[in-house]
Amino acid sequence: MNMERMLHGKVVIVTGGASGIGAGIALAAARHGASAVIVGDLSDEPREGGTPVVERLLAAGTKAVFHRCDVSSRSDMDELVAVAKDYGGVDVMACNAGIALASDGPWITAENFHKLLSVNLDGVLFGAQAAAEQMMKLGKRGSIVATSSMGGTRTGQLTTAYSTSKAGVNMMVAALADAFGPSGIRVNAVCPGLINTALSQSAPEVAKMFDALKSRMPLRRLGEPEEVGNVVAWLGSDLSSFVTGTSLLVDGGQTAVL
Ligand SMILES: NC(=O)c1ccc[n+]([C@@H]2O[C@H](COP(=O)([O-])OP(=O)(O)OC[C@H]3O[C@@H](n4cnc5c(N)ncnc54)[C@H](O)[C@@H]3O)[C@@H](O)[C@H]2O)c1
């Protein structure tokens, strides 16, 4: 199989696809031959600015549509996945939307803690449930890929809630891989390290540490959203047909030397 066409004919949904890593997943999916890309997000405005990703996909000749949704709502996820019916049904579900909060830490309020979990954990579960239901109905051997984080494997007090949520995502993909595997549906996660997006710049304490962190990373740089997108494309493709239940670090080697 040609790597450049590894998603040939596949319909891809990306939550949080308007910005950052999600936009990178959407653009990489198109580059790897996806037949249609459905972008689900709260807004189609990229947080980092610039042209909306759907406009970029359409300009590149890929069928694409934006659908407004909140991943923390199960009915929104059902409606998002229903959009894929117009294109033949979802083959690859990227449950990517996630948030980090500047107020994270050991004394995070109950309200902020539950807000973070509702996006980072409920959002992945509801997206996976909606996609798996449609895949099973249509008899598709699909692939679900969650965006977890390096923070799901290592933590510190500044990411108390965030790391807790991402460790939960890593366990969730293993459980869902077990549940959906007999139907031929694979479930995996990617765990990005520091990626150049609006989110990674939004926590001032973390952003300040970037230079020091970079000097300790084997590749000495932040990652770019499409570098995560390429790994999601591979996990979505038939090239990874025996890979399920795993959480794959995409961190420039940072975790290896921590
Ligand atoms: N940037 C990093 O360094 C990094 C590292 C590890 C993991 N991640 C993870 O990658 C994913 C994407 O992060 P990013 O850096 O691209 O962030 P981002 O803030 O640039 O983009 C996130 C997108 O998700 C959308 N979103 C937020 N809440 C939503 C909701 N309730 N419903 C629908 N969409 C919603 C936002 O509107 C935005 O478009 C997240 O899960 C994040 O935790 C990021």
JSON list of N, CA and C in Angstrom, two decimals, residues 194-241:
[
{"chain": "A", "resi": 194, "resn": "LEU", "atom": "N", "xyz": [4.98, 18.07, 23.30]},
{"chain": "A", "resi": 194, "resn": "LEU", "atom": "CA", "xyz": [4.73, 19.51, 23.11]},
{"chain": "A", "resi": 194, "resn": "LEU", "atom": "C", "xyz": [4.55, 19.81, 21.62]},
{"chain": "A", "resi": 195, "resn": "ILE", "atom": "N", "xyz": [3.35, 20.24, 21.27]},
{"chain": "A", "resi": 195, "resn": "ILE", "atom": "CA", "xyz": [3.03, 20.53, 19.87]},
{"chain": "A", "resi": 195, "resn": "ILE", "atom": "C", "xyz": [2.69, 22.01, 19.77]},
{"chain": "A", "resi": 196, "resn": "ASN", "atom": "N", "xyz": [3.11, 22.60, 18.68]},
{"chain": "A", "resi": 196, "resn": "ASN", "atom": "CA", "xyz": [2.97, 24.03, 18.47]},
{"chain": "A", "resi": 196, "resn": "ASN", "atom": "C", "xyz": [1.51, 24.41, 18.13]},
{"chain": "A", "resi": 197, "resn": "THR", "atom": "N", "xyz": [0.68, 24.64, 19.15]},
{"chain": "A", "resi": 197, "resn": "THR", "atom": "CA", "xyz": [-0.73, 25.01, 18.94]},
{"chain": "A", "resi": 197, "resn": "THR", "atom": "C", "xyz": [-1.13, 26.09, 19.95]},
{"chain": "A", "resi": 198, "resn": "ALA", "atom": "N", "xyz": [-2.32, 26.64, 19.76]},
{"chain": "A", "resi": 198, "resn": "ALA", "atom": "CA", "xyz": [-2.83, 27.66, 20.70]},
{"chain": "A", "resi": 198, "resn": "ALA", "atom": "C", "xyz": [-2.94, 27.09, 22.11]},
{"chain": "A", "resi": 199, "resn": "LEU", "atom": "N", "xyz": [-3.31, 25.80, 22.21]},
{"chain": "A", "resi": 199, "resn": "LEU", "atom": "CA", "xyz": [-3.48, 25.19, 23.55]},
{"chain": "A", "resi": 199, "resn": "LEU", "atom": "C", "xyz": [-2.15, 25.16, 24.31]},
{"chain": "A", "resi": 200, "resn": "SER", "atom": "N", "xyz": [-1.08, 24.74, 23.63]},
{"chain": "A", "resi": 200, "resn": "SER", "atom": "CA", "xyz": [0.19, 24.61, 24.36]},
{"chain": "A", "resi": 200, "resn": "SER", "atom": "C", "xyz": [0.74, 25.97, 24.77]},
{"chain": "A", "resi": 201, "resn": "GLN", "atom": "N", "xyz": [0.31, 27.03, 24.10]},
{"chain": "A", "resi": 201, "resn": "GLN", "atom": "CA", "xyz": [0.77, 28.38, 24.48]},
{"chain": "A", "resi": 201, "resn": "GLN", "atom": "C", "xyz": [-0.15, 29.01, 25.53]},
{"chain": "A", "resi": 202, "resn": "SER", "atom": "N", "xyz": [-1.29, 28.33, 25.84]},
{"chain": "A", "resi": 202, "resn": "SER", "atom": "CA", "xyz": [-2.31, 28.99, 26.66]},
{"chain": "A", "resi": 202, "resn": "SER", "atom": "C", "xyz": [-2.05, 28.89, 28.17]},
{"chain": "A", "resi": 203, "resn": "ALA", "atom": "N", "xyz": [-1.16, 27.98, 28.58]},
{"chain": "A", "resi": 203, "resn": "ALA", "atom": "CA", "xyz": [-0.82, 27.88, 30.01]},
{"chain": "A", "resi": 203, "resn": "ALA", "atom": "C", "xyz": [0.52, 28.60, 30.19]},
{"chain": "A", "resi": 204, "resn": "PRO", "atom": "N", "xyz": [0.53, 29.83, 30.69]},
{"chain": "A", "resi": 204, "resn": "PRO", "atom": "CA", "xyz": [1.74, 30.65, 30.71]},
{"chain": "A", "resi": 204, "resn": "PRO", "atom": "C", "xyz": [2.93, 29.97, 31.41]},
{"chain": "A", "resi": 205, "resn": "GLU", "atom": "N", "xyz": [2.66, 29.24, 32.51]},
{"chain": "A", "resi": 205, "resn": "GLU", "atom": "CA", "xyz": [3.77, 28.59, 33.22]},
{"chain": "A", "resi": 205, "resn": "GLU", "atom": "C", "xyz": [4.45, 27.55, 32.34]},
{"chain": "A", "resi": 206, "resn": "VAL", "atom": "N", "xyz": [3.61, 26.82, 31.57]},
{"chain": "A", "resi": 206, "resn": "VAL", "atom": "CA", "xyz": [4.18, 25.77, 30.71]},
{"chain": "A", "resi": 206, "resn": "VAL", "atom": "C", "xyz": [4.91, 26.42, 29.53]},
{"chain": "A", "resi": 207, "resn": "ALA", "atom": "N", "xyz": [4.28, 27.45, 28.92]},
{"chain": "A", "resi": 207, "resn": "ALA", "atom": "CA", "xyz": [4.90, 28.12, 27.77]},
{"chain": "A", "resi": 207, "resn": "ALA", "atom": "C", "xyz": [6.28, 28.68, 28.15]},
{"chain": "A", "resi": 208, "resn": "LYS", "atom": "N", "xyz": [6.39, 29.23, 29.37]},
{"chain": "A", "resi": 208, "resn": "LYS", "atom": "CA", "xyz": [7.67, 29.80, 29.83]},
{"chain": "A", "resi": 208, "resn": "LYS", "atom": "C", "xyz": [8.76, 28.74, 29.90]},
{"chain": "A", "resi": 209, "resn": "MET", "atom": "N", "xyz": [8.34, 27.50, 30.16]},
{"chain": "A", "resi": 209, "resn": "MET", "atom": "CA", "xyz": [9.32, 26.42, 30.35]},
{"chain": "A", "resi": 209, "resn": "MET", "atom": "C", "xyz": [9.78, 25.80, 29.02]},
{"chain": "A", "resi": 210, "resn": "PHE", "atom": "N", "xyz": [9.16, 26.27, 27.89]},
{"chain": "A", "resi": 210, "resn": "PHE", "atom": "CA", "xyz": [9.43, 25.60, 26.62]},
{"chain": "A", "resi": 210, "resn": "PHE", "atom": "C", "xyz": [10.91, 25.52, 26.26]},
{"chain": "A", "resi": 211, "resn": "ASP", "atom": "N", "xyz": [11.65, 26.64, 26.42]},
{"chain": "A", "resi": 211, "resn": "ASP", "atom": "CA", "xyz": [13.05, 26.63, 26.00]},
{"chain": "A", "resi": 211, "resn": "ASP", "atom": "C", "xyz": [13.85, 25.60, 26.79]},
{"chain": "A", "resi": 212, "resn": "ALA", "atom": "N", "xyz": [13.59, 25.58, 28.12]},
{"chain": "A", "resi": 212, "resn": "ALA", "atom": "CA", "xyz": [14.30, 24.61, 28.95]},
{"chain": "A", "resi": 212, "resn": "ALA", "atom": "C", "xyz": [13.89, 23.19, 28.55]},
{"chain": "A", "resi": 213, "resn": "LEU", "atom": "N", "xyz": [12.60, 23.00, 28.28]},
{"chain": "A", "resi": 213, "resn": "LEU", "atom": "CA", "xyz": [12.13, 21.66, 27.92]},
{"chain": "A", "resi": 213, "resn": "LEU", "atom": "C", "xyz": [12.73, 21.20, 26.59]},
{"chain": "A", "resi": 214, "resn": "LYS", "atom": "N", "xyz": [12.79, 22.14, 25.62]},
{"chain": "A", "resi": 214, "resn": "LYS", "atom": "CA", "xyz": [13.33, 21.79, 24.30]},
{"chain": "A", "resi": 214, "resn": "LYS", "atom": "C", "xyz": [14.76, 21.30, 24.39]},
{"chain": "A", "resi": 215, "resn": "SER", "atom": "N", "xyz": [15.54, 21.93, 25.28]},
{"chain": "A", "resi": 215, "resn": "SER", "atom": "CA", "xyz": [16.96, 21.56, 25.37]},
{"chain": "A", "resi": 215, "resn": "SER", "atom": "C", "xyz": [17.13, 20.15, 25.95]},
{"chain": "A", "resi": 216, "resn": "ARG", "atom": "N", "xyz": [16.08, 19.60, 26.56]},
{"chain": "A", "resi": 216, "resn": "ARG", "atom": "CA", "xyz": [16.14, 18.23, 27.10]},
{"chain": "A", "resi": 216, "resn": "ARG", "atom": "C", "xyz": [15.45, 17.22, 26.18]},
{"chain": "A", "resi": 217, "resn": "MET", "atom": "N", "xyz": [14.91, 17.69, 25.05]},
{"chain": "A", "resi": 217, "resn": "MET", "atom": "CA", "xyz": [14.22, 16.75, 24.16]},
{"chain": "A", "resi": 217, "resn": "MET", "atom": "C", "xyz": [15.19, 16.24, 23.10]},
{"chain": "A", "resi": 218, "resn": "PRO", "atom": "N", "xyz": [15.20, 14.93, 22.82]},
{"chain": "A", "resi": 218, "resn": "PRO", "atom": "CA", "xyz": [16.10, 14.41, 21.79]},
{"chain": "A", "resi": 218, "resn": "PRO", "atom": "C", "xyz": [16.02, 15.19, 20.48]},
{"chain": "A", "resi": 219, "resn": "LEU", "atom": "N", "xyz": [14.85, 15.58, 20.02]},
{"chain": "A", "resi": 219, "resn": "LEU", "atom": "CA", "xyz": [14.75, 16.28, 18.73]},
{"chain": "A", "resi": 219, "resn": "LEU", "atom": "C", "xyz": [14.87, 17.80, 18.87]},
{"chain": "A", "resi": 220, "resn": "ARG", "atom": "N", "xyz": [14.99, 18.31, 20.10]},
{"chain": "A", "resi": 220, "resn": "ARG", "atom": "CA", "xyz": [15.27, 19.75, 20.37]},
{"chain": "A", "resi": 220, "resn": "ARG", "atom": "C", "xyz": [14.28, 20.71, 19.73]},
{"chain": "A", "resi": 221, "resn": "ARG", "atom": "N", "xyz": [13.03, 20.31, 19.60]},
{"chain": "A", "resi": 221, "resn": "ARG", "atom": "CA", "xyz": [12.02, 21.22, 19.01]},
{"chain": "A", "resi": 221, "resn": "ARG", "atom": "C", "xyz": [10.64, 20.77, 19.41]},
{"chain": "A", "resi": 222, "resn": "LEU", "atom": "N", "xyz": [9.65, 21.70, 19.26]},
{"chain": "A", "resi": 222, "resn": "LEU", "atom": "CA", "xyz": [8.25, 21.30, 19.42]},
{"chain": "A", "resi": 222, "resn": "LEU", "atom": "C", "xyz": [7.82, 20.54, 18.17]},
{"chain": "A", "resi": 223, "resn": "GLY", "atom": "N", "xyz": [6.76, 19.74, 18.29]},
{"chain": "A", "resi": 223, "resn": "GLY", "atom": "CA", "xyz": [6.20, 19.07, 17.12]},
{"chain": "A", "resi": 223, "resn": "GLY", "atom": "C", "xyz": [5.21, 19.98, 16.41]},
{"chain": "A", "resi": 224, "resn": "GLU", "atom": "N", "xyz": [4.92, 19.65, 15.16]},
{"chain": "A", "resi": 224, "resn": "GLU", "atom": "CA", "xyz": [3.91, 20.38, 14.39]},
{"chain": "A", "resi": 224, "resn": "GLU", "atom": "C", "xyz": [2.64, 19.53, 14.30]},
{"chain": "A", "resi": 225, "resn": "PRO", "atom": "N", "xyz": [1.46, 20.19, 14.24]},
{"chain": "A", "resi": 225, "resn": "PRO", "atom": "CA", "xyz": [0.19, 19.43, 14.24]},
{"chain": "A", "resi": 225, "resn": "PRO", "atom": "C", "xyz": [0.13, 18.31, 13.19]},
{"chain": "A", "resi": 226, "resn": "GLU", "atom": "N", "xyz": [0.67, 18.54, 11.99]},
{"chain": "A", "resi": 226, "resn": "GLU", "atom": "CA", "xyz": [0.56, 17.49, 10.96]},
{"chain": "A", "resi": 226, "resn": "GLU", "atom": "C", "xyz": [1.44, 16.28, 11.26]},
{"chain": "A", "resi": 227, "resn": "GLU", "atom": "N", "xyz": [2.45, 16.46, 12.14]},
{"chain": "A", "resi": 227, "resn": "GLU", "atom": "CA", "xyz": [3.27, 15.30, 12.52]},
{"chain": "A", "resi": 227, "resn": "GLU", "atom": "C", "xyz": [2.46, 14.35, 13.40]},
{"chain": "A", "resi": 228, "resn": "VAL", "atom": "N", "xyz": [1.51, 14.89, 14.17]},
{"chain": "A", "resi": 228, "resn": "VAL", "atom": "CA", "xyz": [0.57, 14.04, 14.90]},
{"chain": "A", "resi": 228, "resn": "VAL", "atom": "C", "xyz": [-0.46, 13.49, 13.90]},
{"chain": "A", "resi": 229, "resn": "GLY", "atom": "N", "xyz": [-0.88, 14.34, 12.96]},
{"chain": "A", "resi": 229, "resn": "GLY", "atom": "CA", "xyz": [-1.86, 13.94, 11.94]},
{"chain": "A", "resi": 229, "resn": "GLY", "atom": "C", "xyz": [-1.38, 12.73, 11.15]},
{"chain": "A", "resi": 230, "resn": "ASN", "atom": "N", "xyz": [-0.09, 12.67, 10.83]},
{"chain": "A", "resi": 230, "resn": "ASN", "atom": "CA", "xyz": [0.44, 11.53, 10.06]},
{"chain": "A", "resi": 230, "resn": "ASN", "atom": "C", "xyz": [0.32, 10.23, 10.85]},
{"chain": "A", "resi": 231, "resn": "VAL", "atom": "N", "xyz": [0.51, 10.30, 12.17]},
{"chain": "A", "resi": 231, "resn": "VAL", "atom": "CA", "xyz": [0.41, 9.09, 12.99]},
{"chain": "A", "resi": 231, "resn": "VAL", "atom": "C", "xyz": [-1.05, 8.66, 13.11]},
{"chain": "A", "resi": 232, "resn": "VAL", "atom": "N", "xyz": [-1.95, 9.63, 13.25]},
{"chain": "A", "resi": 232, "resn": "VAL", "atom": "CA", "xyz": [-3.39, 9.31, 13.29]},
{"chain": "A", "resi": 232, "resn": "VAL", "atom": "C", "xyz": [-3.80, 8.68, 11.96]},
{"chain": "A", "resi": 233, "resn": "ALA", "atom": "N", "xyz": [-3.27, 9.21, 10.85]},
{"chain": "A", "resi": 233, "resn": "ALA", "atom": "CA", "xyz": [-3.60, 8.63, 9.53]},
{"chain": "A", "resi": 233, "resn": "ALA", "atom": "C", "xyz": [-3.16, 7.17, 9.47]},
{"chain": "A", "resi": 234, "resn": "TRP", "atom": "N", "xyz": [-1.98, 6.90, 9.97]},
{"chain": "A", "resi": 234, "resn": "TRP", "atom": "CA", "xyz": [-1.49, 5.51, 9.97]},
{"chain": "A", "resi": 234, "resn": "TRP", "atom": "C", "xyz": [-2.37, 4.62, 10.84]},
{"chain": "A", "resi": 235, "resn": "LEU", "atom": "N", "xyz": [-2.73, 5.11, 12.03]},
{"chain": "A", "resi": 235, "resn": "LEU", "atom": "CA", "xyz": [-3.60, 4.32, 12.92]},
{"chain": "A", "resi": 235, "resn": "LEU", "atom": "C", "xyz": [-4.99, 4.15, 12.31]},
{"chain": "A", "resi": 236, "resn": "GLY", "atom": "N", "xyz": [-5.41, 5.10, 11.50]},
{"chain": "A", "resi": 236, "resn": "GLY", "atom": "CA", "xyz": [-6.71, 5.01, 10.84]},
{"chain": "A", "resi": 236, "resn": "GLY", "atom": "C", "xyz": [-6.69, 4.09, 9.64]},
{"chain": "A", "resi": 237, "resn": "SER", "atom": "N", "xyz": [-5.51, 3.82, 9.13]},
{"chain": "A", "resi": 237, "resn": "SER", "atom": "CA", "xyz": [-5.39, 3.07, 7.87]},
{"chain": "A", "resi": 237, "resn": "SER", "atom": "C", "xyz": [-5.26, 1.56, 8.11]},
{"chain": "A", "resi": 238, "resn": "ASP", "atom": "N", "xyz": [-5.36, 0.81, 7.03]},
{"chain": "A", "resi": 238, "resn": "ASP", "atom": "CA", "xyz": [-5.23, -0.65, 7.13]},
{"chain": "A", "resi": 238, "resn": "ASP", "atom": "C", "xyz": [-3.77, -1.08, 7.35]},
{"chain": "A", "resi": 239, "resn": "LEU", "atom": "N", "xyz": [-2.84, -0.13, 7.23]},
{"chain": "A", "resi": 239, "resn": "LEU", "atom": "CA", "xyz": [-1.43, -0.46, 7.51]},
{"chain": "A", "resi": 239, "resn": "LEU", "atom": "C", "xyz": [-1.22, -0.82, 8.98]},
{"chain": "A", "resi": 240, "resn": "SER", "atom": "N", "xyz": [-2.13, -0.37, 9.84]},
{"chain": "A", "resi": 240, "resn": "SER", "atom": "CA", "xyz": [-1.99, -0.68, 11.28]},
{"chain": "A", "resi": 240, "resn": "SER", "atom": "C", "xyz": [-3.04, -1.70, 11.71]},
{"chain": "A", "resi": 241, "resn": "SER", "atom": "N", "xyz": [-3.38, -2.64, 10.79]},
{"chain": "A", "resi": 241, "resn": "SER", "atom": "CA", "xyz": [-4.54, -3.52, 10.99]},
{"chain": "A", "resi": 241, "resn": "SER", "atom": "C", "xyz": [-4.44, -4.44, 12.22]}
]
